[in-house]
Tab-separated table of N, CA, C and O in Angstrom:
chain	number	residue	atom	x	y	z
A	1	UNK	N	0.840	-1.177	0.000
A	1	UNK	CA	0.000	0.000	0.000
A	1	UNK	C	0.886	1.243	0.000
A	1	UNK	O	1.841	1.303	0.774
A	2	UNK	N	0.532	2.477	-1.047
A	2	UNK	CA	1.617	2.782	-1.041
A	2	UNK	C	1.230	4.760	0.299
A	2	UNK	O	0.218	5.236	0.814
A	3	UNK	N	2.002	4.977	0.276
A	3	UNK	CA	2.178	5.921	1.798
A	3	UNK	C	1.871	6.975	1.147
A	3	UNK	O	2.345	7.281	0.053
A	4	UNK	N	0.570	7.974	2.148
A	4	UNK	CA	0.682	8.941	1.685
A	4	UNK	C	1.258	10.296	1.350
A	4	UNK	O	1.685	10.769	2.402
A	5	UNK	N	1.428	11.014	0.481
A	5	UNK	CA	2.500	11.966	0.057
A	5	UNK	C	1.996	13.347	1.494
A	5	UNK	O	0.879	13.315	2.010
A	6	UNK	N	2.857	14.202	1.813
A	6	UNK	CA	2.507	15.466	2.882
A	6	UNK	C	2.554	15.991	1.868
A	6	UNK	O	3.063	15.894	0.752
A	7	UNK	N	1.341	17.130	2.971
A	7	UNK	CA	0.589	18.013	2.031
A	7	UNK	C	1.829	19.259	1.034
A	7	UNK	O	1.322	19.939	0.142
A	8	UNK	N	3.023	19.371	1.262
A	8	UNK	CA	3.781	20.303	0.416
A	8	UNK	C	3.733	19.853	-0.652
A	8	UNK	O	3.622	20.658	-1.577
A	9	UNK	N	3.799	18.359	-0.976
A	9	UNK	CA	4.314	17.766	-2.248
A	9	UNK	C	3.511	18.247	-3.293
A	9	UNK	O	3.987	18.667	-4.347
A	10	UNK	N	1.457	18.170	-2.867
A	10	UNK	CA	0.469	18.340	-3.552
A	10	UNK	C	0.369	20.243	-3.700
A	10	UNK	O	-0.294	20.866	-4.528
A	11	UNK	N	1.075	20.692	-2.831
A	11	UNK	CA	1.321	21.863	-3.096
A	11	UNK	C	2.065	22.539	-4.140
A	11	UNK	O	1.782	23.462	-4.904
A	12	UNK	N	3.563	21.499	-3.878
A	12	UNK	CA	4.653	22.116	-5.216
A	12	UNK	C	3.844	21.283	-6.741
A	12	UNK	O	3.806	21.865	-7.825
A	13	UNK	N	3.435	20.300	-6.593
A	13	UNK	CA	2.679	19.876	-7.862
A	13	UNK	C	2.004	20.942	-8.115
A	13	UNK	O	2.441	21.565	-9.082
A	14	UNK	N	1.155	21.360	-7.639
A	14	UNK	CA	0.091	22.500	-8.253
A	14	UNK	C	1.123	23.258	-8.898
A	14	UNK	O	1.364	22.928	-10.060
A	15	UNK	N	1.812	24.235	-8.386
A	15	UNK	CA	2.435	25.342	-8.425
A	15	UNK	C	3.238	24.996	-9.708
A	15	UNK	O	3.017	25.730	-10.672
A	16	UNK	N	4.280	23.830	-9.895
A	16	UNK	CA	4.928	23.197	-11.162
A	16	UNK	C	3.625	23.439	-12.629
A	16	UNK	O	3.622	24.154	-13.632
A	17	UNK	N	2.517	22.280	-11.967
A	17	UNK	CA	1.251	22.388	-12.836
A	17	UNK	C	0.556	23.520	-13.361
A	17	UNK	O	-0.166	23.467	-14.356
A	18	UNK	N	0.898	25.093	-12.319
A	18	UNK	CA	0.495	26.012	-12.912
A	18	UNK	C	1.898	26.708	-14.044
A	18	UNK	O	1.667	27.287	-15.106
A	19	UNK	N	2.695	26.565	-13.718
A	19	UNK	CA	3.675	27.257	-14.290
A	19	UNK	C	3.562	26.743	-15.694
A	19	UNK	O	3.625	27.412	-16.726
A	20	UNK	N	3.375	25.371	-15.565
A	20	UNK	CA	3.522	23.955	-17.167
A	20	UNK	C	1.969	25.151	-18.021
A	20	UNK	O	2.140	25.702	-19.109
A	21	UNK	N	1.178	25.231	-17.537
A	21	UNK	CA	0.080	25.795	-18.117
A	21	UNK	C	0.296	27.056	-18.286
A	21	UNK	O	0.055	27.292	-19.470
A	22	UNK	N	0.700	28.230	-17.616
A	22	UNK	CA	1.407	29.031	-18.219
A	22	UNK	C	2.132	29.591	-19.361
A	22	UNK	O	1.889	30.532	-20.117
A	23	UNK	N	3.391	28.485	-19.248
A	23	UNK	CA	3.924	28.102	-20.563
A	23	UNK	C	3.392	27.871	-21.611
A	23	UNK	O	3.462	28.510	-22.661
A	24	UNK	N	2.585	26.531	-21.269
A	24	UNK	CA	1.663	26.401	-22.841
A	24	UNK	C	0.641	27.464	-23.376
A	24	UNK	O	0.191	27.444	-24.521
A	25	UNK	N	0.389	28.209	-22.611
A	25	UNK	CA	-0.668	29.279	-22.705
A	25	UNK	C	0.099	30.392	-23.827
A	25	UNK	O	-0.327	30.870	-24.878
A	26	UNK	N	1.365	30.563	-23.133
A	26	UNK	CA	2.316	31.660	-23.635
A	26	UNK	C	2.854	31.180	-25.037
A	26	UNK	O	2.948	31.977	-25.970
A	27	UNK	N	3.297	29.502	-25.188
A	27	UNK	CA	3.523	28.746	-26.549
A	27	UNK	C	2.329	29.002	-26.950
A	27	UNK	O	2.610	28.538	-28.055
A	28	UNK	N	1.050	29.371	-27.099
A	28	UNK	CA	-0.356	29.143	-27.770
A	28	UNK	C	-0.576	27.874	-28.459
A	28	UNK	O	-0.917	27.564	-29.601
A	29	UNK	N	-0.250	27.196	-27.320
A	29	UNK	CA	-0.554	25.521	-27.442
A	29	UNK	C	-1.874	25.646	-27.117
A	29	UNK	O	-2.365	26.636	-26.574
A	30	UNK	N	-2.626	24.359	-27.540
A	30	UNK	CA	-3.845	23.890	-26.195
A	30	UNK	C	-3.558	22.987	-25.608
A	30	UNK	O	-2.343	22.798	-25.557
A	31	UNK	N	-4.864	21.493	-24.524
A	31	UNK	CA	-3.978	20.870	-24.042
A	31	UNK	C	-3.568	19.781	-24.848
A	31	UNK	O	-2.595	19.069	-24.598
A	32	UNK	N	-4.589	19.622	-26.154
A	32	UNK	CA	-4.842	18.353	-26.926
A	32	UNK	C	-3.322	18.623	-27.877
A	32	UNK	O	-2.704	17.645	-28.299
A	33	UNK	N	-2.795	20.146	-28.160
A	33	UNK	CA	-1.763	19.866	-29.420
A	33	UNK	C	-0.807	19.782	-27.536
A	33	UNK	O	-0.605	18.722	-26.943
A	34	UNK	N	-0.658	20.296	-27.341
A	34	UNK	CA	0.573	19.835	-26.187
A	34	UNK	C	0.703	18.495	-25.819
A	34	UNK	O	1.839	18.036	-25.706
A	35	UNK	N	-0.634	17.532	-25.539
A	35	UNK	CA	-0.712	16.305	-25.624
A	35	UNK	C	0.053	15.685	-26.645
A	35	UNK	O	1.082	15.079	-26.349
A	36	UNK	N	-0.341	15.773	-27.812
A	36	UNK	CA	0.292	15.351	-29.435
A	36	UNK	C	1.501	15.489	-29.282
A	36	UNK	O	2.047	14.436	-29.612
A	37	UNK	N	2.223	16.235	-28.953
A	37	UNK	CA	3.129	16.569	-29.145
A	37	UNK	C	4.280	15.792	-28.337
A	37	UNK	O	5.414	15.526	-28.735
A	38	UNK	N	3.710	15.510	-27.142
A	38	UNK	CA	4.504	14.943	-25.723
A	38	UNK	C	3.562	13.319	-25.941
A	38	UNK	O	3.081	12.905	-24.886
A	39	UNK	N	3.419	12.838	-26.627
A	39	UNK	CA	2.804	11.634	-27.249
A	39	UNK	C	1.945	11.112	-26.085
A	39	UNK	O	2.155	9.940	-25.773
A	40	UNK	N	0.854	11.901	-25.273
A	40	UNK	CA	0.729	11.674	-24.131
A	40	UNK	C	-1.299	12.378	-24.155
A	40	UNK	O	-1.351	13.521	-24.609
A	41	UNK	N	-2.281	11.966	-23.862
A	41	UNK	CA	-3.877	12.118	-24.318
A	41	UNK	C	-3.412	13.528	-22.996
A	41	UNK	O	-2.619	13.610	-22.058
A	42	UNK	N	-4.599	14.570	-23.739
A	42	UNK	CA	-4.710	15.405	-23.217
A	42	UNK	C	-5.428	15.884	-21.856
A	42	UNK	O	-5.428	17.029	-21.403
A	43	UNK	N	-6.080	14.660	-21.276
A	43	UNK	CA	-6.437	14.577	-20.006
A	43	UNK	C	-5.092	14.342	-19.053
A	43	UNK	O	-4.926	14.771	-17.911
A	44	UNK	N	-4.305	13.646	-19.741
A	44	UNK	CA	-2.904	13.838	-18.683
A	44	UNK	C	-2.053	15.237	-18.414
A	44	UNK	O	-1.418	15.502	-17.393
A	45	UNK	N	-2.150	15.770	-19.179
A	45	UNK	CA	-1.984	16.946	-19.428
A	45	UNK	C	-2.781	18.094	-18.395
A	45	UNK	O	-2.475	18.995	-17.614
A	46	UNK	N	-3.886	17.493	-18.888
A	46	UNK	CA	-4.996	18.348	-17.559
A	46	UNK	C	-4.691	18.050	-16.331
A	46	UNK	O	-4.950	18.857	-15.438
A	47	UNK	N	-4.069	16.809	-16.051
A	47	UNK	CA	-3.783	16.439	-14.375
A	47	UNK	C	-2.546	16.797	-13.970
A	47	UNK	O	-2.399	17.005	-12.766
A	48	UNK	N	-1.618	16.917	-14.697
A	48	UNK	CA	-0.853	17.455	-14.725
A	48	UNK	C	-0.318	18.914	-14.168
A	48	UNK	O	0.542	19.160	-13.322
A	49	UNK	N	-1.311	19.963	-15.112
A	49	UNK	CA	-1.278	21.136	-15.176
A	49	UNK	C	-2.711	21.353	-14.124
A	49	UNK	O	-3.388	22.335	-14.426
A	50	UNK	N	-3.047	20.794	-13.323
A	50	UNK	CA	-3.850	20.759	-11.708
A	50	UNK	C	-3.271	19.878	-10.576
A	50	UNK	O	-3.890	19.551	-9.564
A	51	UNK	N	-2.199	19.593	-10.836
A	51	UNK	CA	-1.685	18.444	-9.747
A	51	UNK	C	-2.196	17.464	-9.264
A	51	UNK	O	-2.128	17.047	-8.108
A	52	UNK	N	-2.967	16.882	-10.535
A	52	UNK	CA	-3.249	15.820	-9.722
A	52	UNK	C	-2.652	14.871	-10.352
A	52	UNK	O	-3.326	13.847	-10.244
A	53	UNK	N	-1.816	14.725	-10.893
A	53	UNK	CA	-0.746	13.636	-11.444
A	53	UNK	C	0.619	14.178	-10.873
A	53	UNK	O	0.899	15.299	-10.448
A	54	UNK	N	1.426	12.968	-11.000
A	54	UNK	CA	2.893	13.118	-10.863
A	54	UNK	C	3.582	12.252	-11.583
A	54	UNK	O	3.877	11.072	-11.398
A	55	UNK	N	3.929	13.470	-12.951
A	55	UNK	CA	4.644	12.977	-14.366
A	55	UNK	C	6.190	12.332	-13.843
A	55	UNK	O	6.836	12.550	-12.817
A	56	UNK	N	6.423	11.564	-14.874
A	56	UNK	CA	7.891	11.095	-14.705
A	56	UNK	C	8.882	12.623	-15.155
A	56	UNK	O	8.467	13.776	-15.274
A	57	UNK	N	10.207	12.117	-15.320
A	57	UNK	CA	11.429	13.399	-15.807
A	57	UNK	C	10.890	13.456	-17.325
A	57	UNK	O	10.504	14.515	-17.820
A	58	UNK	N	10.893	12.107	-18.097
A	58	UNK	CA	11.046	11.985	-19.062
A	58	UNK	C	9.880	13.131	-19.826
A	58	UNK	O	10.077	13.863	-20.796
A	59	UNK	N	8.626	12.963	-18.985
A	59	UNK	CA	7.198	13.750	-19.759
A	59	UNK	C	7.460	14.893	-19.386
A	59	UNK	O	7.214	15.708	-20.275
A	60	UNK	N	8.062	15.575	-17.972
A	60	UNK	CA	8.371	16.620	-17.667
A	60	UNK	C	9.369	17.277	-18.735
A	60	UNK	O	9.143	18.415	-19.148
A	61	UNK	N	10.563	16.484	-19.211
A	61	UNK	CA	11.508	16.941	-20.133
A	61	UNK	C	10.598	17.422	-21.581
A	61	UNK	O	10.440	18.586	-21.948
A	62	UNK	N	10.068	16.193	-22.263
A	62	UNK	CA	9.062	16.562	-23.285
A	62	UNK	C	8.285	17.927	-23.211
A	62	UNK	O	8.096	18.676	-24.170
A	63	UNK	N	7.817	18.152	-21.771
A	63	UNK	CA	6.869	19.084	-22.030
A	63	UNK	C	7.383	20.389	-22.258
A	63	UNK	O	6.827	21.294	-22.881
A	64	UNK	N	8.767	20.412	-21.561
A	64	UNK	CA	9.502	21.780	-21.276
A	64	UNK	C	9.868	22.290	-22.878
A	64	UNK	O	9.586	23.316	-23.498
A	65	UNK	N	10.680	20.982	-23.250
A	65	UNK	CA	11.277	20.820	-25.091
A	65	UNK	C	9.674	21.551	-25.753
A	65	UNK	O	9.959	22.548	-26.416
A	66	UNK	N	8.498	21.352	-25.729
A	66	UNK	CA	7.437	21.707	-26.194
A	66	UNK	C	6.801	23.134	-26.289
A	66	UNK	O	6.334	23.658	-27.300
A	67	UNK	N	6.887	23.700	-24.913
A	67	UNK	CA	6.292	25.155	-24.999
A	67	UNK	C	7.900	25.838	-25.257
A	67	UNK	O	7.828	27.046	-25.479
A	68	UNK	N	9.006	25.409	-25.265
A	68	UNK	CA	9.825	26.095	-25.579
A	68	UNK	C	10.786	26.904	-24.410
A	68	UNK	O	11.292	27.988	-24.698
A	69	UNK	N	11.066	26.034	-22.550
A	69	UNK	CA	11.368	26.737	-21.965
A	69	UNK	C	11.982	25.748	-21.764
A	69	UNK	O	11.815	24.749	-22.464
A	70	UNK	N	13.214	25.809	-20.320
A	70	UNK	CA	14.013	25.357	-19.948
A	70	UNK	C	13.271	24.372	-18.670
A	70	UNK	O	12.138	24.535	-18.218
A	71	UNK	N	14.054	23.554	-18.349
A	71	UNK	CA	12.928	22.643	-17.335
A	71	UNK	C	13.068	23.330	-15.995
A	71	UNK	O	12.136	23.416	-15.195
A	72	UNK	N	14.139	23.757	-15.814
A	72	UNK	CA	14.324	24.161	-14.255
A	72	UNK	C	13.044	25.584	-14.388
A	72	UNK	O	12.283	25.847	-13.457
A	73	UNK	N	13.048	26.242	-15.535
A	73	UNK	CA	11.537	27.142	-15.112
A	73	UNK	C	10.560	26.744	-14.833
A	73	UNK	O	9.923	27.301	-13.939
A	74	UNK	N	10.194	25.924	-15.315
A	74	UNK	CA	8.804	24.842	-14.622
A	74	UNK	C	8.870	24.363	-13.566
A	74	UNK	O	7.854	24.198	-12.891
A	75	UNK	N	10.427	23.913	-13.022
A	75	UNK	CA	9.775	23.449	-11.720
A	75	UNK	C	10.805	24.501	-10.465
A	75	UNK	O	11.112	24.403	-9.277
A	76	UNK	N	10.877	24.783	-10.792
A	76	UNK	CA	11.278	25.719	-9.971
A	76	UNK	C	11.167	26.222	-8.307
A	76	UNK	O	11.743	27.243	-7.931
């Protein structure tokens, strides 16, 4: 069973998740071509960019390569 995360973690997720949406906002992506793009359905994307997922490096890397920023700005 796996342990639950403290509440900062679901905090810095949001905050990462808002910045990721940001970005794509500023790329004039939506979430479905940002999806396409990061070979990944655009509901992940949505959980993502609300914290309620926790992407690997690899989708995090994709996404950064995508709107066109560096990764450490996203998570910052």
């Amino acid at each position: 069973m796996p342990s639950e995360q403290p509440a900062w973690v679901l905090s810095r997720r949001q905050a990462i998740g808002s910045r990721i949406r940001a970005a794509r906002e500023h790329a004039n992506l939506s979430q479905v071509q940002l999806g396409e793009l990061c070979g990944v359905d655009h509901k992940t994307i949505h959980r993502i960019e609300y914290g309620t997922s926790d992407p690997g490096l690899g989708l995090l890397l994709q996404i950064a390569h995508a709107v066109g920023v560096p990764l450490s700005e996203l998570v910052q």
